[in-house]
Short mmCIF file of C-alpha atoms in Angstrom, two decimals:
data_model
loop_
_atom_site.label_atom_id
_atom_site.label_comp_id
_atom_site.label_asym_id
_atom_site.label_seq_id
_atom_site.Cartn_x
_atom_site.Cartn_y
_atom_site.Cartn_z
CA MET F 130 -111.11 -69.07 -35.12
CA LEU F 131 -111.36 -65.50 -36.39
CA PRO F 132 -109.86 -63.09 -33.83
CA ASN F 133 -112.35 -60.33 -34.72
CA ILE F 134 -115.36 -62.35 -33.54
CA LYS F 135 -115.54 -61.90 -29.80
CA LYS F 136 -119.28 -61.70 -29.16
CA ILE F 137 -122.24 -63.32 -30.93
CA GLY F 138 -125.88 -62.32 -30.59
CA VAL F 139 -128.77 -64.80 -30.86
CA LEU F 140 -132.45 -64.09 -31.42
CA THR F 141 -135.68 -65.89 -32.26
CA SER F 142 -138.09 -64.30 -34.70
CA GLY F 143 -141.48 -65.00 -36.27
CA GLY F 144 -143.72 -67.83 -35.08
CA ASP F 145 -142.35 -69.92 -32.23
CA SER F 146 -141.62 -73.61 -32.73
CA PRO F 147 -140.54 -76.48 -30.46
CA GLY F 148 -136.76 -76.75 -30.53
CA MET F 149 -136.03 -73.03 -30.52
CA ASN F 150 -134.90 -73.17 -26.88
CA ALA F 151 -132.68 -76.14 -27.63
CA ALA F 152 -131.10 -74.12 -30.47
CA ILE F 153 -130.56 -71.10 -28.18
CA ARG F 154 -128.89 -73.44 -25.69
CA ALA F 155 -126.64 -74.87 -28.41
CA VAL F 156 -125.58 -71.42 -29.61
CA VAL F 157 -124.82 -70.19 -26.07
CA ARG F 158 -122.85 -73.26 -25.08
CA THR F 159 -120.91 -73.42 -28.34
CA CYS F 160 -119.89 -69.81 -27.80
CA ALA F 161 -118.73 -70.70 -24.28
CA TYR F 162 -116.83 -73.72 -25.61
CA HIS F 163 -114.89 -71.43 -27.96
CA ASN F 164 -114.46 -68.68 -25.34
CA ILE F 165 -116.79 -66.34 -27.19
CA GLU F 166 -119.29 -64.13 -25.37
CA CYS F 167 -122.97 -64.55 -26.21
CA ILE F 168 -125.75 -61.99 -26.02
CA GLY F 169 -129.42 -62.96 -26.00
CA ILE F 170 -131.63 -60.53 -27.92
CA TYR F 171 -135.20 -60.48 -26.63
CA ARG F 172 -138.28 -60.16 -28.89
CA GLY F 173 -136.45 -60.64 -32.17
CA TYR F 174 -135.63 -57.65 -34.35
CA GLN F 175 -137.80 -55.36 -32.23
CA GLY F 176 -135.60 -56.11 -29.24
CA MET F 177 -132.56 -55.39 -31.39
CA ILE F 178 -133.98 -51.95 -32.16
CA GLU F 179 -134.78 -51.32 -28.49
CA GLY F 180 -131.48 -52.69 -27.19
CA ASP F 181 -133.17 -55.41 -25.17
CA PHE F 182 -130.01 -57.49 -24.67
CA LYS F 183 -128.83 -59.86 -21.95
CA GLU F 184 -125.53 -61.67 -21.53
CA MET F 185 -125.94 -65.44 -21.62
CA GLY F 186 -123.62 -68.13 -20.32
CA PRO F 187 -123.78 -71.94 -20.10
CA ARG F 188 -125.75 -71.89 -16.82
CA SER F 189 -128.30 -69.37 -18.14
CA VAL F 190 -129.62 -72.03 -20.51
CA ASN F 191 -129.97 -74.82 -17.95
CA ASN F 192 -133.13 -76.93 -18.21
CA ILE F 193 -134.50 -75.38 -21.42
CA VAL F 194 -133.69 -78.16 -23.91
CA ASN F 195 -137.04 -79.77 -23.09
CA LYS F 196 -139.18 -76.62 -23.18
CA GLY F 197 -141.36 -75.44 -26.06
CA GLY F 198 -141.64 -71.82 -27.14
CA THR F 199 -138.64 -69.51 -26.78
CA ILE F 200 -137.13 -67.99 -23.63
CA LEU F 201 -135.96 -65.05 -25.75
CA LYS F 202 -139.56 -64.36 -26.81
CA SER F 203 -140.51 -63.53 -30.37
CA ALA F 204 -142.15 -60.59 -32.11
CA ARG F 205 -142.72 -59.25 -35.60
CA SER F 206 -141.15 -55.86 -36.17
CA LYS F 207 -142.51 -53.45 -38.77
CA GLU F 208 -139.90 -50.96 -37.60
CA PHE F 209 -137.07 -53.29 -38.69
CA MET F 210 -138.50 -53.14 -42.21
CA THR F 211 -137.46 -49.47 -42.38
CA VAL F 212 -133.96 -48.13 -43.07
CA GLU F 213 -134.13 -46.10 -39.87
CA GLY F 214 -135.08 -49.13 -37.78
CA ARG F 215 -132.22 -51.23 -39.10
CA LYS F 216 -129.79 -48.35 -38.52
CA THR F 217 -130.85 -48.15 -34.88
CA ALA F 218 -130.49 -51.93 -34.56
CA TYR F 219 -126.98 -51.82 -36.03
CA GLU F 220 -125.91 -49.01 -33.70
CA ASN F 221 -127.22 -50.95 -30.70
CA LEU F 222 -125.33 -54.08 -31.72
CA LYS F 223 -122.08 -52.17 -32.18
CA ALA F 224 -122.54 -50.35 -28.87
CA ALA F 225 -122.97 -53.74 -27.17
CA GLY F 226 -119.86 -55.09 -28.90
CA VAL F 227 -121.78 -57.74 -30.86
CA ASP F 228 -119.80 -58.92 -33.90
CA ALA F 229 -122.17 -61.45 -35.50
CA LEU F 230 -125.76 -62.62 -35.34
CA VAL F 231 -127.52 -66.02 -35.24
CA VAL F 232 -131.17 -65.73 -36.32
CA ILE F 233 -133.55 -68.58 -35.47
CA GLY F 234 -136.76 -68.32 -37.51
CA GLY F 235 -138.42 -68.72 -40.89
CA ASP F 236 -138.13 -67.10 -44.31
CA GLY F 237 -139.36 -63.71 -43.09
CA SER F 238 -136.72 -63.67 -40.38
CA PHE F 239 -134.08 -64.71 -42.90
CA THR F 240 -135.14 -61.92 -45.26
CA GLY F 241 -134.51 -59.40 -42.49
CA ALA F 242 -131.11 -60.95 -41.77
CA GLU F 243 -130.11 -60.89 -45.44
CA VAL F 244 -131.07 -57.23 -45.87
CA PHE F 245 -129.20 -56.35 -42.67
CA ASN F 246 -126.12 -58.17 -43.94
CA LYS F 247 -126.20 -56.37 -47.28
CA GLU F 248 -126.61 -52.94 -45.72
CA TYR F 249 -123.97 -53.23 -43.02
CA GLY F 250 -121.82 -56.23 -43.94
CA PHE F 251 -122.80 -57.67 -40.57
CA PRO F 252 -122.12 -61.42 -40.27
CA VAL F 253 -125.37 -63.38 -39.99
CA MET F 254 -126.22 -67.07 -39.83
CA GLY F 255 -129.73 -68.55 -39.93
CA ILE F 256 -131.22 -71.57 -38.17
CA PRO F 257 -134.59 -72.69 -39.64
CA GLY F 258 -137.26 -72.66 -36.93
CA THR F 259 -140.83 -73.24 -38.15
CA ILE F 260 -143.27 -76.13 -37.85
CA ASP F 261 -144.29 -75.70 -41.51
CA ASN F 262 -141.09 -77.30 -42.88
CA ASP F 263 -141.28 -74.91 -45.84
CA ILE F 264 -137.68 -73.67 -45.89
CA PHE F 265 -135.49 -74.63 -48.85
CA GLY F 266 -132.12 -76.16 -47.99
CA THR F 267 -133.13 -78.45 -45.15
CA SER F 268 -135.13 -81.67 -44.96
CA HIS F 269 -136.38 -80.72 -41.49
CA THR F 270 -136.99 -77.38 -39.79
CA LEU F 271 -137.01 -77.06 -36.00
CA GLY F 272 -140.41 -77.98 -34.62
CA TYR F 273 -141.68 -79.88 -37.63
CA ASP F 274 -141.17 -83.34 -36.15
CA THR F 275 -142.78 -82.30 -32.86
CA ALA F 276 -145.76 -80.80 -34.66
CA LEU F 277 -146.24 -84.03 -36.62
CA ASN F 278 -146.28 -86.06 -33.40
CA THR F 279 -148.76 -83.64 -31.83
CA VAL F 280 -151.10 -83.82 -34.84
CA VAL F 281 -151.00 -87.62 -35.05
CA GLU F 282 -151.75 -87.93 -31.33
CA VAL F 283 -154.75 -85.60 -31.64
CA ILE F 284 -156.11 -87.32 -34.77
CA ASP F 285 -155.86 -90.67 -32.97
CA LYS F 286 -158.14 -89.25 -30.28
CA ILE F 287 -160.53 -87.75 -32.83
CA ARG F 288 -160.79 -91.10 -34.60
CA ASP F 289 -162.09 -92.71 -31.40
CA THR F 290 -165.02 -90.29 -31.52
CA ALA F 291 -165.47 -90.66 -35.28
CA ILE F 292 -165.75 -94.44 -34.96
CA SER F 293 -168.08 -94.26 -31.95
CA HIS F 294 -170.56 -91.99 -33.77
CA ASN F 295 -170.03 -93.01 -37.43
CA ARG F 296 -168.84 -89.52 -38.26
CA LEU F 297 -166.71 -87.89 -40.93
CA PHE F 298 -164.17 -85.47 -39.48
CA PHE F 299 -162.35 -82.75 -41.38
CA VAL F 300 -159.19 -82.01 -39.39
CA GLU F 301 -157.43 -78.79 -40.40
CA VAL F 302 -153.71 -78.62 -39.68
CA MET F 303 -151.16 -75.83 -39.99
CA GLY F 304 -148.58 -75.49 -42.74
CA ARG F 305 -149.45 -72.19 -44.42
CA ASP F 306 -148.96 -72.88 -48.16
CA ALA F 307 -147.11 -76.18 -47.63
CA GLY F 308 -148.71 -79.58 -47.17
CA HIS F 309 -145.88 -81.35 -45.34
CA ILE F 310 -147.65 -81.56 -41.99
CA ALA F 311 -150.93 -82.67 -43.55
CA LEU F 312 -149.37 -85.32 -45.80
CA ASN F 313 -147.11 -86.92 -43.20
CA SER F 314 -149.54 -86.75 -40.29
CA GLY F 315 -152.35 -87.98 -42.54
CA ILE F 316 -150.39 -91.08 -43.48
CA GLY F 317 -149.23 -91.59 -39.90
CA ALA F 318 -152.76 -91.32 -38.52
CA GLY F 319 -154.35 -93.42 -41.26
CA ALA F 320 -156.50 -90.66 -42.78
CA GLU F 321 -158.90 -91.67 -45.55
CA GLU F 322 -158.06 -88.55 -47.56
CA ILE F 323 -155.45 -85.78 -47.39
CA LEU F 324 -155.96 -82.35 -48.93
CA ILE F 325 -152.85 -80.26 -49.58
CA PRO F 326 -152.21 -77.09 -51.62
CA GLU F 327 -149.62 -78.81 -53.83
CA GLU F 328 -152.21 -81.27 -55.19
CA ASP F 329 -155.62 -79.96 -56.30
CA LEU F 330 -157.84 -82.91 -55.49
CA GLY F 331 -161.06 -81.14 -56.48
CA LEU F 332 -164.46 -81.41 -54.85
CA ASP F 333 -165.76 -84.10 -57.21
CA ARG F 334 -162.79 -86.40 -56.58
CA LEU F 335 -163.15 -85.83 -52.84
CA LEU F 336 -166.77 -86.97 -53.01
CA GLU F 337 -165.82 -90.01 -55.10
CA SER F 338 -163.18 -90.96 -52.56
CA LEU F 339 -165.60 -90.64 -49.65
CA LYS F 340 -168.24 -92.67 -51.52
CA ARG F 341 -165.69 -95.43 -52.19
CA SER F 342 -164.82 -95.47 -48.51
CA LYS F 343 -168.49 -95.75 -47.62
CA GLU F 344 -169.07 -98.54 -50.13
CA SER F 345 -166.04 -100.46 -48.88
CA GLY F 346 -167.63 -100.67 -45.45
CA LYS F 347 -166.02 -97.73 -43.65
CA SER F 348 -168.53 -96.17 -41.27
CA SER F 349 -166.30 -93.25 -40.33
CA SER F 350 -163.60 -91.23 -42.05
CA ILE F 351 -160.86 -88.75 -41.26
CA VAL F 352 -159.90 -86.14 -43.86
CA VAL F 353 -156.78 -84.12 -43.05
CA VAL F 354 -156.82 -80.64 -44.60
CA ALA F 355 -153.79 -78.34 -44.86
CA GLU F 356 -154.78 -74.78 -43.98
CA GLY F 357 -153.52 -73.58 -47.38
CA ASP F 358 -155.57 -76.08 -49.39
CA LYS F 359 -157.45 -74.43 -52.25
CA ILE F 360 -160.40 -76.80 -52.70
CA GLY F 361 -162.72 -74.83 -50.47
CA LYS F 362 -162.43 -71.28 -49.16
CA THR F 363 -162.51 -72.72 -45.66
CA VAL F 364 -162.69 -76.16 -44.11
CA PHE F 365 -166.24 -75.27 -43.02
CA GLU F 366 -167.19 -74.73 -46.68
CA LEU F 367 -165.92 -78.25 -47.38
CA LYS F 368 -168.09 -79.56 -44.56
CA ASP F 369 -171.19 -77.87 -45.99
CA TYR F 370 -170.48 -79.21 -49.49
CA VAL F 371 -170.12 -82.81 -48.29
CA GLU F 372 -173.25 -82.58 -46.14
CA GLU F 373 -175.24 -81.35 -49.14
CA ASN F 374 -174.02 -84.14 -51.40
CA MET F 375 -173.67 -86.96 -48.87
CA PRO F 376 -176.42 -86.47 -46.27
CA GLU F 377 -175.72 -89.95 -44.91
CA TYR F 378 -172.54 -88.56 -43.32
CA ASP F 379 -172.59 -86.80 -39.95
CA VAL F 380 -169.80 -84.27 -40.60
CA ARG F 381 -167.69 -82.46 -38.01
CA VAL F 382 -164.76 -80.05 -38.24
CA SER F 383 -161.77 -79.82 -35.92
CA VAL F 384 -159.27 -76.97 -36.43
CA LEU F 385 -156.16 -77.86 -34.46
CA GLY F 386 -154.69 -74.34 -34.51
CA HIS F 387 -151.85 -73.24 -32.30
CA MET F 388 -151.69 -76.40 -30.19
CA GLN F 389 -149.45 -77.67 -33.01
CA ARG F 390 -146.83 -75.01 -32.25
CA GLY F 391 -146.51 -75.73 -28.55
CA GLY F 392 -145.30 -78.52 -26.35
CA SER F 393 -142.05 -80.15 -25.41
CA PRO F 394 -139.85 -80.79 -28.48
CA SER F 395 -139.31 -84.35 -29.66
CA CYS F 396 -135.92 -86.01 -29.28
CA PHE F 397 -135.35 -85.51 -33.01
CA ASP F 398 -135.94 -81.74 -32.73
CA ARG F 399 -133.70 -81.45 -29.67
CA VAL F 400 -130.83 -83.24 -31.42
CA LEU F 401 -131.38 -81.28 -34.65
CA ALA F 402 -131.38 -77.97 -32.76
CA SER F 403 -128.13 -78.92 -31.03
CA ARG F 404 -126.45 -79.87 -34.30
CA LEU F 405 -127.59 -76.71 -36.10
CA GLY F 406 -126.65 -74.43 -33.20
CA VAL F 407 -123.10 -75.78 -33.07
CA LYS F 408 -122.72 -75.48 -36.84
CA ALA F 409 -124.08 -71.92 -36.91
CA VAL F 410 -121.56 -70.62 -34.37
CA GLU F 411 -118.59 -72.54 -35.76
CA SER F 412 -119.41 -71.42 -39.32
CA ILE F 413 -119.32 -67.79 -38.17
CA LEU F 414 -115.96 -68.39 -36.48
CA GLU F 415 -114.70 -69.85 -39.78
CA GLY F 416 -115.53 -66.55 -41.48
CA LYS F 417 -118.77 -67.63 -43.18
CA SER F 418 -121.80 -65.37 -43.31
CA ASN F 419 -125.21 -65.02 -44.94
CA PHE F 420 -125.95 -68.75 -44.80
CA MET F 421 -128.61 -70.95 -43.27
CA VAL F 422 -127.58 -74.16 -41.53
CA GLY F 423 -129.84 -77.08 -42.39
CA LEU F 424 -130.08 -80.84 -42.64
CA LEU F 425 -129.51 -82.45 -46.05
CA ASN F 426 -129.17 -86.24 -46.38
CA ASP F 427 -128.77 -86.34 -42.59
CA LYS F 428 -125.70 -84.10 -42.80
CA VAL F 429 -125.56 -80.53 -41.53
CA ALA F 430 -125.00 -78.27 -44.54
CA LEU F 431 -124.95 -74.58 -45.43
CA THR F 432 -127.35 -72.95 -47.90
CA PRO F 433 -127.08 -69.28 -48.94
CA LEU F 434 -129.83 -67.29 -47.23
CA GLU F 435 -131.07 -66.00 -50.58
CA GLN F 436 -131.65 -69.57 -51.79
CA ALA F 437 -133.27 -70.57 -48.51
CA ILE F 438 -135.70 -67.65 -48.86
CA LYS F 439 -136.48 -67.89 -52.57
CA GLY F 440 -136.23 -71.66 -53.08
CA HIS F 441 -139.32 -73.86 -52.97
CA THR F 442 -139.63 -77.07 -51.04
CA GLU F 443 -141.09 -79.97 -52.99
CA ILE F 444 -143.73 -82.33 -51.70
CA ASP F 445 -142.60 -85.97 -51.65
CA LYS F 446 -144.29 -87.66 -54.65
CA GLU F 447 -143.62 -91.10 -53.18
CA LEU F 448 -145.59 -90.14 -50.08
CA LEU F 449 -148.50 -89.03 -52.26
CA ARG F 450 -148.55 -92.49 -53.85
CA VAL F 451 -148.30 -94.15 -50.45
CA SER F 452 -151.22 -92.02 -49.28
CA ASP F 453 -153.35 -93.12 -52.25
CA ILE F 454 -152.58 -96.78 -51.62
CA MET F 455 -153.22 -96.56 -47.87
CA SER F 456 -156.63 -94.95 -48.38
CA THR F 457 -157.85 -98.00 -50.34
#
């Protein structure tokens, strides 16, 4: 253990995701295990600028492993993007005796941490928290597994209605510019077609697929659409196009929205958050900085923050093939 690390700060930043509380708990309790003080920073980087700090001990994180959202709250801070804002944040951390920082968030949060590290040489460690699963250097981000389970459960319910009324449903899911949620939940829920930004299906091929489904005897269909898909400007434009070209279909749209970001985290996300939280703190105590802790080949591993930010996650080609076969 490095003798100069006596107090570690932890914050959550950007969009919330299930598992963030479990990660906070892991950071706090790992600090306590190693006799290190822990400071909770409320409202992300904005709270760092405003000095919104609170000491946290093992009992302060009781009964949060099962809760969605983040007890430390989250906010986006334009002020932290300025030199003056980061200077104020640094002065507040030093005044509070904080020696290192654990940032739980996505690539935007990591960008802020990397800049802060470069300007002040302040030790930082990132934990990937986003349902989109679009962070390089980890097979799973916190909240991704929970979001998948939420989406599959909702699509199962939508299918009941689709079958009852012989309807075609377009179900839009989150994921920003990544199709991980759409692809995996689409396969898991038995969708007839999956539209993701990584694969440009095209409107004509979509119609051909729906016509094949109709001809094969399917009276209802589910099409899962990633919010970043480029086929139509919006999922409602897709609906209009299909209605014009296939009037025999009664088409409906369901945009799942923020329900995907909430809810109690799955067991997988709780365990992952615990593993990453322990690794983040112990890596700092080993003298490491400017890394993200992630899961690679089911092992916790470190990836430089710069790579985590700039690297691109790849869609699983095998899953694309499985999707094509399952839609037969």
